[in-house]
Coordinates of C-alpha atoms in Angstrom, one line a residue:
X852 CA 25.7 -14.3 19.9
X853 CA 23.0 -12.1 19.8
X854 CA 24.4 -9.7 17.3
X855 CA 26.1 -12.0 15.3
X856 CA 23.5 -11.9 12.0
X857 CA 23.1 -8.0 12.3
X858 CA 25.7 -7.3 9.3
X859 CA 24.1 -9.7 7.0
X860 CA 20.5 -8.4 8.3
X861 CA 21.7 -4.8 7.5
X862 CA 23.2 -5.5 4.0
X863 CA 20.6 -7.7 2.8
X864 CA 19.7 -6.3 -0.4
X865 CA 18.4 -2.7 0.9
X866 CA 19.4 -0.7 -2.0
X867 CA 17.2 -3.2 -3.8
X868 CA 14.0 -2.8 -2.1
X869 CA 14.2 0.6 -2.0
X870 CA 14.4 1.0 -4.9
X871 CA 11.1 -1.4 -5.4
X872 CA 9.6 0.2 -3.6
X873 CA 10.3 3.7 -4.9
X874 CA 9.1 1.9 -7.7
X875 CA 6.0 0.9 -6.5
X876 CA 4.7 4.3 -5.2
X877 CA 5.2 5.8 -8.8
X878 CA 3.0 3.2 -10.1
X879 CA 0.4 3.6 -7.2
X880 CA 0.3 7.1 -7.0
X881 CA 0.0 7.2 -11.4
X882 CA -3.1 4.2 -10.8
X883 CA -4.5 6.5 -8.1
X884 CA -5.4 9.0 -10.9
X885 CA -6.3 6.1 -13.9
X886 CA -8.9 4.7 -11.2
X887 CA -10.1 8.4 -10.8
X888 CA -10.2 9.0 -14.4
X889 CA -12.2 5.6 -15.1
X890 CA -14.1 5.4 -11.6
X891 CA -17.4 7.5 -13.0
X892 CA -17.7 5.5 -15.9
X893 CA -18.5 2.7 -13.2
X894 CA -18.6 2.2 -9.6
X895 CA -16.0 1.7 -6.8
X896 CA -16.3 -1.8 -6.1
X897 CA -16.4 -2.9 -9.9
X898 CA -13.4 -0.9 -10.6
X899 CA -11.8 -2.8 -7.4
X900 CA -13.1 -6.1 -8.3
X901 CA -11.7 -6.0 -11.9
X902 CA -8.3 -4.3 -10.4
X903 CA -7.6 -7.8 -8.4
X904 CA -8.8 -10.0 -11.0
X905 CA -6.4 -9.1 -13.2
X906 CA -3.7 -8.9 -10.9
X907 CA -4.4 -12.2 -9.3
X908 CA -4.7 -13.5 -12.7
X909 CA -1.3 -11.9 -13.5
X910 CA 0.5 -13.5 -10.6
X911 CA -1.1 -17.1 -10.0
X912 CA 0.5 -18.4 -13.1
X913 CA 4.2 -16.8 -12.4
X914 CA 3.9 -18.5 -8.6
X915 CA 3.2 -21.9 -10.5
X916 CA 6.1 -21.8 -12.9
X917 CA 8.5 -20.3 -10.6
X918 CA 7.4 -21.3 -7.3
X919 CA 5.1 -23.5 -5.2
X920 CA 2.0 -23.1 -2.9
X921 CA 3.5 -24.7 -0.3
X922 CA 2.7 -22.8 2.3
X923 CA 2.0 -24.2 6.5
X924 CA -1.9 -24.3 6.8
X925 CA -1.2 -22.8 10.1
X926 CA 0.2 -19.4 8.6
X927 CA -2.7 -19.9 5.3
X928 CA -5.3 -18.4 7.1
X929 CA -3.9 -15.6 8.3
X930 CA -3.3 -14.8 4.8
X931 CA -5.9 -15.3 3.6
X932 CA -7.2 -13.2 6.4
X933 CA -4.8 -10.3 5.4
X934 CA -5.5 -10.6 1.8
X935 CA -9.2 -9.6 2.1
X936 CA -8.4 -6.7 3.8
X937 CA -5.5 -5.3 2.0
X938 CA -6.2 -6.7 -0.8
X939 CA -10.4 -6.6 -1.2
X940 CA -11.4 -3.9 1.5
X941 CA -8.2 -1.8 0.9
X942 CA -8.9 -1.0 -2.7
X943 CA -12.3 -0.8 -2.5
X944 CA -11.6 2.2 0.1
X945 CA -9.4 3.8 -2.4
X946 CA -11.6 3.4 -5.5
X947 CA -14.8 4.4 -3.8
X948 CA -12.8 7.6 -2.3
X949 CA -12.1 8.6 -6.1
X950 CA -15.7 9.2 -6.4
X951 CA -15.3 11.8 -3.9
X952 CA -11.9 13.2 -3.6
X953 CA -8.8 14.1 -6.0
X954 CA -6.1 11.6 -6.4
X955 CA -3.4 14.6 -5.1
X956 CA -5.5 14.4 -2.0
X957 CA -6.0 10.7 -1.6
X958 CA -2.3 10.1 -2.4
X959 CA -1.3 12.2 0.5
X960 CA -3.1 10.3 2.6
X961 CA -1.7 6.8 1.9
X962 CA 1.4 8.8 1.8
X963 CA 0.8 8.9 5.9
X964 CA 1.1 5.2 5.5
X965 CA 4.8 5.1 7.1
X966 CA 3.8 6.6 10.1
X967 CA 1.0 4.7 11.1
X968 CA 2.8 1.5 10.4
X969 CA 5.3 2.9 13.0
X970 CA 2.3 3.4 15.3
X971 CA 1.4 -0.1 14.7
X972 CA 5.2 -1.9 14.9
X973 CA 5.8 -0.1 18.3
X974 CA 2.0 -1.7 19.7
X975 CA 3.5 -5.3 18.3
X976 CA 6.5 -4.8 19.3
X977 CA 8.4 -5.1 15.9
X978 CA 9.3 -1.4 15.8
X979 CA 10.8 0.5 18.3
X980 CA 9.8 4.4 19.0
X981 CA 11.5 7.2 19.5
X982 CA 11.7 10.7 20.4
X983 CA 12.6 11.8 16.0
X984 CA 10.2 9.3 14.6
X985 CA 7.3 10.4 17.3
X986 CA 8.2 13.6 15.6
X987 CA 8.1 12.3 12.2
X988 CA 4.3 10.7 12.9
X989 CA 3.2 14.2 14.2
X990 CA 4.8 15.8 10.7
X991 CA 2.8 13.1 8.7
X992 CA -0.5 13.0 10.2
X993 CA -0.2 17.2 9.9
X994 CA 0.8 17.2 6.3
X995 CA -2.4 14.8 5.5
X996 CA -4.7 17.6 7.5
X997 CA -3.0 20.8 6.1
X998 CA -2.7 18.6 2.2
X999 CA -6.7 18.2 2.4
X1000 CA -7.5 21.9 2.9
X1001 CA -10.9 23.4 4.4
X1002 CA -12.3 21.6 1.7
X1003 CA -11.6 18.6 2.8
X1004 CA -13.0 19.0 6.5
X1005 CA -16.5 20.3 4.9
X1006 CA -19.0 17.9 7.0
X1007 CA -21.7 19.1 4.6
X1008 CA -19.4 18.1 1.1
X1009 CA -18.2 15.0 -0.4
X1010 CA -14.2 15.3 -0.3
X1011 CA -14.9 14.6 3.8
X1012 CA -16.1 11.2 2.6
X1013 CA -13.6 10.5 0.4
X1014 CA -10.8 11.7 2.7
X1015 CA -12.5 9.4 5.6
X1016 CA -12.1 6.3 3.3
X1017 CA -8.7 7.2 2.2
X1018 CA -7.7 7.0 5.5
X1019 CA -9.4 3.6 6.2
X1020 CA -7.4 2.3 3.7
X1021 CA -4.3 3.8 5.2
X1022 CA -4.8 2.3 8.5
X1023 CA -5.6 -1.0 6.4
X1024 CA -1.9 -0.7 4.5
X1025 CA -0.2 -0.4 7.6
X1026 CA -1.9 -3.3 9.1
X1027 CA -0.9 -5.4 6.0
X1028 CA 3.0 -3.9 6.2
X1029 CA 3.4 -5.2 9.8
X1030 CA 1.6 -8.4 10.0
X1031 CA 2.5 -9.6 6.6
X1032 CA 6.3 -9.4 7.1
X1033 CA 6.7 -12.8 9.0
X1034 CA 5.4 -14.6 6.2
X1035 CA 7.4 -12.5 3.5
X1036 CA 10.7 -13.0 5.3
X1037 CA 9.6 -16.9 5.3
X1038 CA 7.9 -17.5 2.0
X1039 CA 8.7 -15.9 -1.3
X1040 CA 7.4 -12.7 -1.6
X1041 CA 5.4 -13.6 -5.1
X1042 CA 3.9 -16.7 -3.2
X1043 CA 2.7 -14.6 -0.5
X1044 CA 1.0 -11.9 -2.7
X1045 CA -0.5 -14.2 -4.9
X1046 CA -2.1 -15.7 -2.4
X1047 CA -3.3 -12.9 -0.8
X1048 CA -4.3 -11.2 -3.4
X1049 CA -6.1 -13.9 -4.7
X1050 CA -8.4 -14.3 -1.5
X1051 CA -8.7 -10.4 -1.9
X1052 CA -10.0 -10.6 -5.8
X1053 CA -12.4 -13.6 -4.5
X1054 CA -14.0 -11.6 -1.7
X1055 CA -14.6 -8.3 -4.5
X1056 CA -15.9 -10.9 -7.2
X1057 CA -18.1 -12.7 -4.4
X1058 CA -19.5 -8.7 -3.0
X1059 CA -19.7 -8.0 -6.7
X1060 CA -21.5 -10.9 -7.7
X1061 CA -24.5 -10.2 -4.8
X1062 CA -24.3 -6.3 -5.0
X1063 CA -22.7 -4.9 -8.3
X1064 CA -24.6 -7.1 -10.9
X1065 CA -27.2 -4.7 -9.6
X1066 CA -25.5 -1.8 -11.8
X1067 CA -25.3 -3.6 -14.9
X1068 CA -22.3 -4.8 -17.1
X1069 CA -19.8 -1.6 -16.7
X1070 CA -19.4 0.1 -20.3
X1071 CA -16.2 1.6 -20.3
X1072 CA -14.7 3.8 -23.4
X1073 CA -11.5 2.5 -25.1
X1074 CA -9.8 5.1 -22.6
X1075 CA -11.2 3.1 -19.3
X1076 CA -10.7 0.1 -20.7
X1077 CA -7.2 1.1 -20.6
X1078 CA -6.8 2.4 -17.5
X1079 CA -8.7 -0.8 -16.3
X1080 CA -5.7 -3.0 -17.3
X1081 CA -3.1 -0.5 -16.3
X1082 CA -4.8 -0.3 -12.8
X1083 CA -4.8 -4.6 -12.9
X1084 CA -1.3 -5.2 -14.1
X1085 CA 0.9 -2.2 -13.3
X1086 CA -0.8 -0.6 -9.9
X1087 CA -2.2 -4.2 -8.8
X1088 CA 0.1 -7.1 -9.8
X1089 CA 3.6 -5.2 -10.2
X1090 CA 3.0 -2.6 -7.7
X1091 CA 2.2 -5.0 -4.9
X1092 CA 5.0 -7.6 -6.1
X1093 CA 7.3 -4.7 -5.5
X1094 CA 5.9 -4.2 -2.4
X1095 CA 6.0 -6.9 -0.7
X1096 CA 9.3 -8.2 -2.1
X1097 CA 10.8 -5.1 -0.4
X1098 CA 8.6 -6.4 2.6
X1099 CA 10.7 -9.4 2.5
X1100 CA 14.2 -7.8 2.6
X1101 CA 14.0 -4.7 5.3
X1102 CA 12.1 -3.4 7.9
X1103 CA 8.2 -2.4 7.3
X1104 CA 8.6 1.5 7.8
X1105 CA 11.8 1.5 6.0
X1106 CA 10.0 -0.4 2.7
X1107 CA 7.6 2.9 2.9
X1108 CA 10.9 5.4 3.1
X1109 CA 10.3 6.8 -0.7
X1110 CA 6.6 6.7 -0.7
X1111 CA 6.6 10.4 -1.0
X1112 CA 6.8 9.2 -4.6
X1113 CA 2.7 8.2 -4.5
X1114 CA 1.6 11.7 -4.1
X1115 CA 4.3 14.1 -6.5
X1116 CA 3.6 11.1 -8.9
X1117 CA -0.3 12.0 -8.3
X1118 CA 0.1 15.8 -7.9
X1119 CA 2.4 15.6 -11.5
X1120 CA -0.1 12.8 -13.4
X1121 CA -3.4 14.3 -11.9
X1122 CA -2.7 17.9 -13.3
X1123 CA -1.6 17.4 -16.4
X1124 CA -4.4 14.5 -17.1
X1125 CA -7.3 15.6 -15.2
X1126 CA -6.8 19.1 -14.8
X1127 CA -6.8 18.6 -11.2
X1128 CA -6.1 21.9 -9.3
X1129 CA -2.9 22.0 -7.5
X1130 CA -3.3 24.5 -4.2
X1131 CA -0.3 25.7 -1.6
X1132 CA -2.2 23.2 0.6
X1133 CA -1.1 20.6 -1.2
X1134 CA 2.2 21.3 -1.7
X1135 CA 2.8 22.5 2.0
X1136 CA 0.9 19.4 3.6
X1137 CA 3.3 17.3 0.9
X1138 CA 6.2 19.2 2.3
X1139 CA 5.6 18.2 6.0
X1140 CA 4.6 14.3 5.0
X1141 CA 8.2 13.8 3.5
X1142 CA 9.4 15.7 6.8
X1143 CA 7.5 13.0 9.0
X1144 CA 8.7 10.2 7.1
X1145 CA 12.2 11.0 6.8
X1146 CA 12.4 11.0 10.7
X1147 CA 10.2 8.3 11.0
X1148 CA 12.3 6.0 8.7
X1149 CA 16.1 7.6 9.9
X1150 CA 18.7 4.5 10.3
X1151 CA 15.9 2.0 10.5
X1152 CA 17.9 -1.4 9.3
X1153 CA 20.4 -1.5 11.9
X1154 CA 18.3 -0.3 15.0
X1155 CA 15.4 -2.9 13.6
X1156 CA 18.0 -5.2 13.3
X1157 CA 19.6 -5.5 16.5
X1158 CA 16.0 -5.2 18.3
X1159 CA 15.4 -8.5 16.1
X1160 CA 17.9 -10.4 16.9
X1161 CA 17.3 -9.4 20.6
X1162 CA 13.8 -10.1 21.2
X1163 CA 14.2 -13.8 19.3
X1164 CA 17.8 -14.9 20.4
X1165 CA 17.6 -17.7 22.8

């Protein structure tokens, strides 16, 4: 009785939503460099607060046409809740930490994102640890230090500070992976992040609104302007839709399995765009992050599967 649903639970569309969500980390990691390229040109939370606008303004409409806000009040709020952090705090982390740091470097650290969500499942209890994917956090966590390089430990430069918010933002993507997955598997994933994301867009407007008018009107060249929308649509609406409908159809660390992708896609756009310098740091701490994820993330449908079925079977 208890293992009756595992084979429909372990077939349920995972080529699918890895491939999303392969997806997803190329865009991320190419909008981690556009918000680096267009991030001087304004400010951190300006860039954030027109990121979410236009990706809330990208998806509200689609959730109207093809779905409906009919959400329990008892599970809004917690969206909500989860939408201002992942979807207001979150990328206000990452684009203030582009004033600081390279995209390569940030990349890497959001690429340490599948190993802290494992942290986080086993604490809830929707994960289950073991001895490989114990291993696979250490490998992750020691790719981030050895991908930031002395530089980035400098207590007296700015990459610490940027390096320190990307991995606030980390911390905040696996908080969003493991408590947003109840609602994903329940609602439709589009509903979900709409919603979210819209709280997130009006918690950046509202800090924007009493802090950022103080800047001024951003004045961005044709070239930001750009990179504005690509950030918006690509690396806010799409990115995230991709996301969380992967979200929706496996595990939380096994929607994270190819996010590898974020950094070679920053490494790959950020050199040949920016001219950003690519070390044997980088490429060694990348190296030993894809190590750590691919034993964090090693058979993790049926394993999550069973352990599911287990701990809500009657």
């Amino acid at each position: 009785m208890k293992t009756a649903n595992v084979e429909p639970i372990r077939s349920q569309a995972v080529i699918p939503a890895v491939l999303a969500s392969a997806s997803a980390s190329v865009i991320t990691g190419t909008a981690l460099v556009a918000t680096r390229y267009v991030v001087v040109q304004a400010n951190g939370l300006t860039i954030a607060a027109m990121r979410y606008v236009i990706a809330a303004v990208c998806l509200l409409p689609m959730v109207a046409v093809w779905h409906k806000f009919n959400l329990e009040r008892r599970h809004l709020f917690p969206i909500l809740g989860l939408g201002v952090l992942y979807f207001g705090l979150f990328p206000w982390c990452i684009s203030a930490a582009m004033l600081y740091t390279t995209a390569s470097e940030g990349a890497i650290a959001l690429a340490c994102t599948p190993a802290v969500t494992l942290l986080l499942g086993c604490l809830s209890g929707s994960e289950l640890l073991s001895a490989p994917k114990a291993f696979g956090v250490a490998f992750a966590l020691l790719g981030a230090l050895v991908g930031f390089g002395a530089g980035g430990f400098n207590f007296g430069g700015h990459a610490l500070t940027g390096n320190l918010l990307m991995a606030v933002a980390t911390v905040l993507g696996a908080v969003y992976a493991v408590f947003s997955k109840p609602y994903l598997a329940k609602y439709p994933p589009l509903t979900v992040t709409a919603v979210a994301m819209g709280a997130g867009a009006v918690a950046l407007a509202a800090a924007w609104s009493a802090g950022g008018l103080t800047v001024g009107v951003p004045r961005f060249t044709g070239g930001g302007w750009l990179a504005v929308l690509y950030i918006g649509a690509a690396g806010g609406a799409l990115s995230f839709f991709l996301y969380a409908w992967a979200l929706g159809r496996t595990t939380p660390t096994a929607t994270m399995i190819l996010i590898p992708l974020n950094p070679i896609a920053a490494l790959i756009t950020g050199a040949f765009c920016l001219g950003e310098p690519l070390s044997k740091e980088l490429f060694a701490g990348l190296a030993l992050v894809i190590i750590g994820i691919a034993l964090v993330v090693k058979r993790p449908a049926a394993r999550s599967a069973v352990a599911a079925l287990e701990l809500h079977a009657p």
